[in-house]
Short mmCIF file of C-alpha atoms in Angstrom, two decimals:
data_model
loop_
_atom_site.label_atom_id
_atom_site.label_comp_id
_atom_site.label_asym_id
_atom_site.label_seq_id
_atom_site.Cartn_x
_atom_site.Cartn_y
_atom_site.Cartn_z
CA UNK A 223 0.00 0.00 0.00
CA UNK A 224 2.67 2.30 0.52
CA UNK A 225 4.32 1.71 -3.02
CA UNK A 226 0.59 3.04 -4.22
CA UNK A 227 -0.61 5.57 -2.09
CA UNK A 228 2.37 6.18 0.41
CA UNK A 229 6.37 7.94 0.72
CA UNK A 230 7.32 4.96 -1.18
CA UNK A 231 5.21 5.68 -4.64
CA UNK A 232 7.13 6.61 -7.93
CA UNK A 233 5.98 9.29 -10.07
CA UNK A 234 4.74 8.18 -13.25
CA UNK A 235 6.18 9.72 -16.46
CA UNK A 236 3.69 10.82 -18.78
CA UNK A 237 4.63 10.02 -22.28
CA UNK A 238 2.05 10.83 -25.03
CA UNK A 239 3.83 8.78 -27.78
CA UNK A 240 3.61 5.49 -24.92
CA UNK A 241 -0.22 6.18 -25.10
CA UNK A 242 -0.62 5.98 -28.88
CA UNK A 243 -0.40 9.86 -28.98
CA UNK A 244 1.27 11.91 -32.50
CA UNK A 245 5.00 11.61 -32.39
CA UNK A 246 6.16 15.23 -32.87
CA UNK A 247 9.26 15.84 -35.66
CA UNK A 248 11.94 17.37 -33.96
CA UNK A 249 12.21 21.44 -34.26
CA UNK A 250 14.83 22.82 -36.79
CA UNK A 251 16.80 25.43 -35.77
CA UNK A 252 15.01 28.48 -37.82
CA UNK A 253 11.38 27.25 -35.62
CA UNK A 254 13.62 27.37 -32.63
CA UNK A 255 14.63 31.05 -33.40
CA UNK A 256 11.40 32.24 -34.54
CA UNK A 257 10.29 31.12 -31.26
CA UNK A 258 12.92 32.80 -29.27
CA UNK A 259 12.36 35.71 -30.85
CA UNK A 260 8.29 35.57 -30.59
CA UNK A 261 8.74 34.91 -26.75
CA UNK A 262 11.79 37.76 -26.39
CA UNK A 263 10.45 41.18 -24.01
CA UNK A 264 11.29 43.91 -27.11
CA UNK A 265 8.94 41.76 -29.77
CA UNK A 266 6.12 41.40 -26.95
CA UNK A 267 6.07 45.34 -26.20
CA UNK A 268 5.95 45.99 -29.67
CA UNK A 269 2.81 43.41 -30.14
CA UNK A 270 1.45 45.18 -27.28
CA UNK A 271 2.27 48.45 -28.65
CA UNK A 272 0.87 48.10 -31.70
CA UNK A 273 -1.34 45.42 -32.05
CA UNK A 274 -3.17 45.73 -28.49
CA UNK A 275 -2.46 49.48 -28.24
CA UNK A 276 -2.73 51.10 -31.65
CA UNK A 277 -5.28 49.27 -32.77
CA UNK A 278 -7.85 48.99 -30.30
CA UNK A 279 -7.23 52.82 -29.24
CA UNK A 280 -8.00 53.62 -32.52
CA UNK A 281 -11.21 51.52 -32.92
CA UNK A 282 -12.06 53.19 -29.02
CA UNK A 283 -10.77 56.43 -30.51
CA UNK A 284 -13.21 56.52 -33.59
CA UNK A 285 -15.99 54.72 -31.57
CA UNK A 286 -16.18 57.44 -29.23
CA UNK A 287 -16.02 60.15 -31.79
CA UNK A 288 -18.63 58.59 -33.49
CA UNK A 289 -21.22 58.59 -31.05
CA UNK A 290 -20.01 61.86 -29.18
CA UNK A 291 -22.76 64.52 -29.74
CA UNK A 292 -20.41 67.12 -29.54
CA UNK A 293 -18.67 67.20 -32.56
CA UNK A 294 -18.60 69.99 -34.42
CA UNK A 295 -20.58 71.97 -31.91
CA UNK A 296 -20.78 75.82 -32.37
CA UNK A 297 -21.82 77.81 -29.27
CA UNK A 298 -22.95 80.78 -31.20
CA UNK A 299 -25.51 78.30 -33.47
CA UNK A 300 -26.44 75.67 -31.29
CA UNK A 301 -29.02 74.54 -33.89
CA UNK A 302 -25.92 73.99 -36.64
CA UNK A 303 -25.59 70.37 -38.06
CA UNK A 304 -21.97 69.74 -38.17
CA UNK A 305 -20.99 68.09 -41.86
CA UNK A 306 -20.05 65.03 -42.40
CA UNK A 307 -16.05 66.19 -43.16
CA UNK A 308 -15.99 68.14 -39.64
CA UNK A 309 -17.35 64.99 -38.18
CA UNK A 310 -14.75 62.55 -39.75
CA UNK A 311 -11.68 65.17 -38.87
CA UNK A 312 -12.51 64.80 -35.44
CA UNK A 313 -12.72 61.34 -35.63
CA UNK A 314 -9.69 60.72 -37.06
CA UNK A 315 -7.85 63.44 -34.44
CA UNK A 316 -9.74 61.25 -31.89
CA UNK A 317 -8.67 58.06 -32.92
CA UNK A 318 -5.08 59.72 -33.10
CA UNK A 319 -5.17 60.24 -29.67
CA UNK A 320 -6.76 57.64 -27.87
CA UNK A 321 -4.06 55.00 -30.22
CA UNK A 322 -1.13 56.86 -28.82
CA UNK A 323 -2.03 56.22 -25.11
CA UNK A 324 -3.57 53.24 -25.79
CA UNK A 325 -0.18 51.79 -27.15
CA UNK A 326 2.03 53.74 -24.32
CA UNK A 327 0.10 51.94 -21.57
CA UNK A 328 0.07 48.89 -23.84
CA UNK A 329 3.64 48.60 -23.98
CA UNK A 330 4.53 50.22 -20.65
CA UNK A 331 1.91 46.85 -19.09
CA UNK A 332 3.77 44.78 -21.56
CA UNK A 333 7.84 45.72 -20.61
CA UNK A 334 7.24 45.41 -16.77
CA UNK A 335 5.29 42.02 -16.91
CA UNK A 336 8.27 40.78 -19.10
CA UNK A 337 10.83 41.92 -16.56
CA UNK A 338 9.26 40.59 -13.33
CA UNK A 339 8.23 37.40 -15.21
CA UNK A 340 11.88 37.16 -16.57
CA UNK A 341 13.23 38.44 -12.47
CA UNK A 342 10.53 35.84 -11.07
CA UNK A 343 11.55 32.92 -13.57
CA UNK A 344 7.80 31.87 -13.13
CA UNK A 345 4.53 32.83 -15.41
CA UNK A 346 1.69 33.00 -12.95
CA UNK A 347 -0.91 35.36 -11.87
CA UNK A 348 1.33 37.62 -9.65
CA UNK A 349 3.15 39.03 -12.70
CA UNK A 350 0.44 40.77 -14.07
CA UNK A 351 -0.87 42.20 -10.86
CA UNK A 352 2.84 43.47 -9.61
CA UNK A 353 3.25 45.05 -13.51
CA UNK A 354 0.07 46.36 -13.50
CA UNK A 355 1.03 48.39 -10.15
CA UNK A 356 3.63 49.20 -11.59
CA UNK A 357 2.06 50.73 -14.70
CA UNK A 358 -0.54 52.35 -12.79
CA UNK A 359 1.20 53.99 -10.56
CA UNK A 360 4.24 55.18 -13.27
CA UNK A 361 0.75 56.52 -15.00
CA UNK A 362 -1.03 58.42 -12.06
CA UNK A 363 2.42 59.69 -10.71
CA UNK A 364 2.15 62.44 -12.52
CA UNK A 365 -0.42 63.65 -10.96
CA UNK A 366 0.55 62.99 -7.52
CA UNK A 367 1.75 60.69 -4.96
CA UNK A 368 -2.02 60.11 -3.88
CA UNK A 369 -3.10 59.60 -7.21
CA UNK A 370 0.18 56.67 -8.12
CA UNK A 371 -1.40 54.86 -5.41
CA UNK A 372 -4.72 54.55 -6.27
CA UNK A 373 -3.19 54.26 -10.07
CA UNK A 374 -1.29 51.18 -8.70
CA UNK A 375 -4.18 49.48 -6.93
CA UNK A 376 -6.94 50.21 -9.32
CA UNK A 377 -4.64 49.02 -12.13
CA UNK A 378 -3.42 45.63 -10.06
CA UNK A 379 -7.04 44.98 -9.46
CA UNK A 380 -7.63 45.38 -13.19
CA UNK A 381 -4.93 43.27 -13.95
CA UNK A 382 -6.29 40.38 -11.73
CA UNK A 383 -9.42 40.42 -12.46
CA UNK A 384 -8.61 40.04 -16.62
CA UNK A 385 -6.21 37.70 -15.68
CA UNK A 386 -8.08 35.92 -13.21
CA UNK A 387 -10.47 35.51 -16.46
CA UNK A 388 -8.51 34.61 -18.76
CA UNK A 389 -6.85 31.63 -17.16
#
């Protein structure tokens, strides 16, 4: 009983090609550099950058603009209908703007959680929240050492809960 259940019991190795499983080729050496360089911190900032940041703060950006009420407002002819080219300048100056910070905090999130991950030598939960306090409180430490604080709690929080959903 102790070989099965007790100090005494073995670990089993699990090997999917003993159960039947697809035998894998082995990698050449240009996958194995693709993949170093996919998983390197630089090449994950810029994804974030640009891809998580640029992108979707554009889409927010234009979004935004395009249900704002505001645009093209005139205070001295509140009746005026704005046209359709005021409308799409402000969109685009909109969508500008919102990409630009959208990609700062993108990559700013991004570079810490790949240097505490890389410090840690472990990928859990704990990364995110510790970058993400980071990041938030780099972000609202301009305003103030009150406002870094709550930058760095409400954006750990953040961080948890979206990663406490995704995995």
């Amino acid at each position: 009983l102790q070989h099965l259940v007790g100090d005494k019991r073995q670990p089993r190795v699990w090997d999917p090609a003993a159960l039947g499983g697809i035998p894998c080729p082995p990698k050449s050496e240009e996958q194995k550099m693709v993949e170093r360089v996919m998983e390197s911190c630089p090449f994950k900032a810029a994804l974030a950058c640009v891809g998580g940041g640029f992108v979707l703060g554009g889409a927010f950006g234009i979004f935004t603009a395009g249900i704002d009420t505001n645009v093209g407002f005139d205070p001295k002819d509140p009746y005026r209908t704005p046209t359709a080219k005021e409308v799409l300048k402000d969109m685009g100056q909109r969508g500008i703007s919102y990409a630009k910070n959208f990609a700062i905090v993108g990559a700013m999130f991004s570079c810490t959680e790949c240097v505490v991950e890389s410090y840690r030598g472990k990928s859990d939960w704990k990364n995110s929240v510790i970058s993400g306090c980071i990041t938030g409180g780099a972000i609202g430490f301009r305003a103030g050492l009150k406002a870094g604080v709550i930058g760095c709690g409400g954006f750990a929080a953040f961080s948890a809960a979206v990663d406490y959903y995704l995995r």
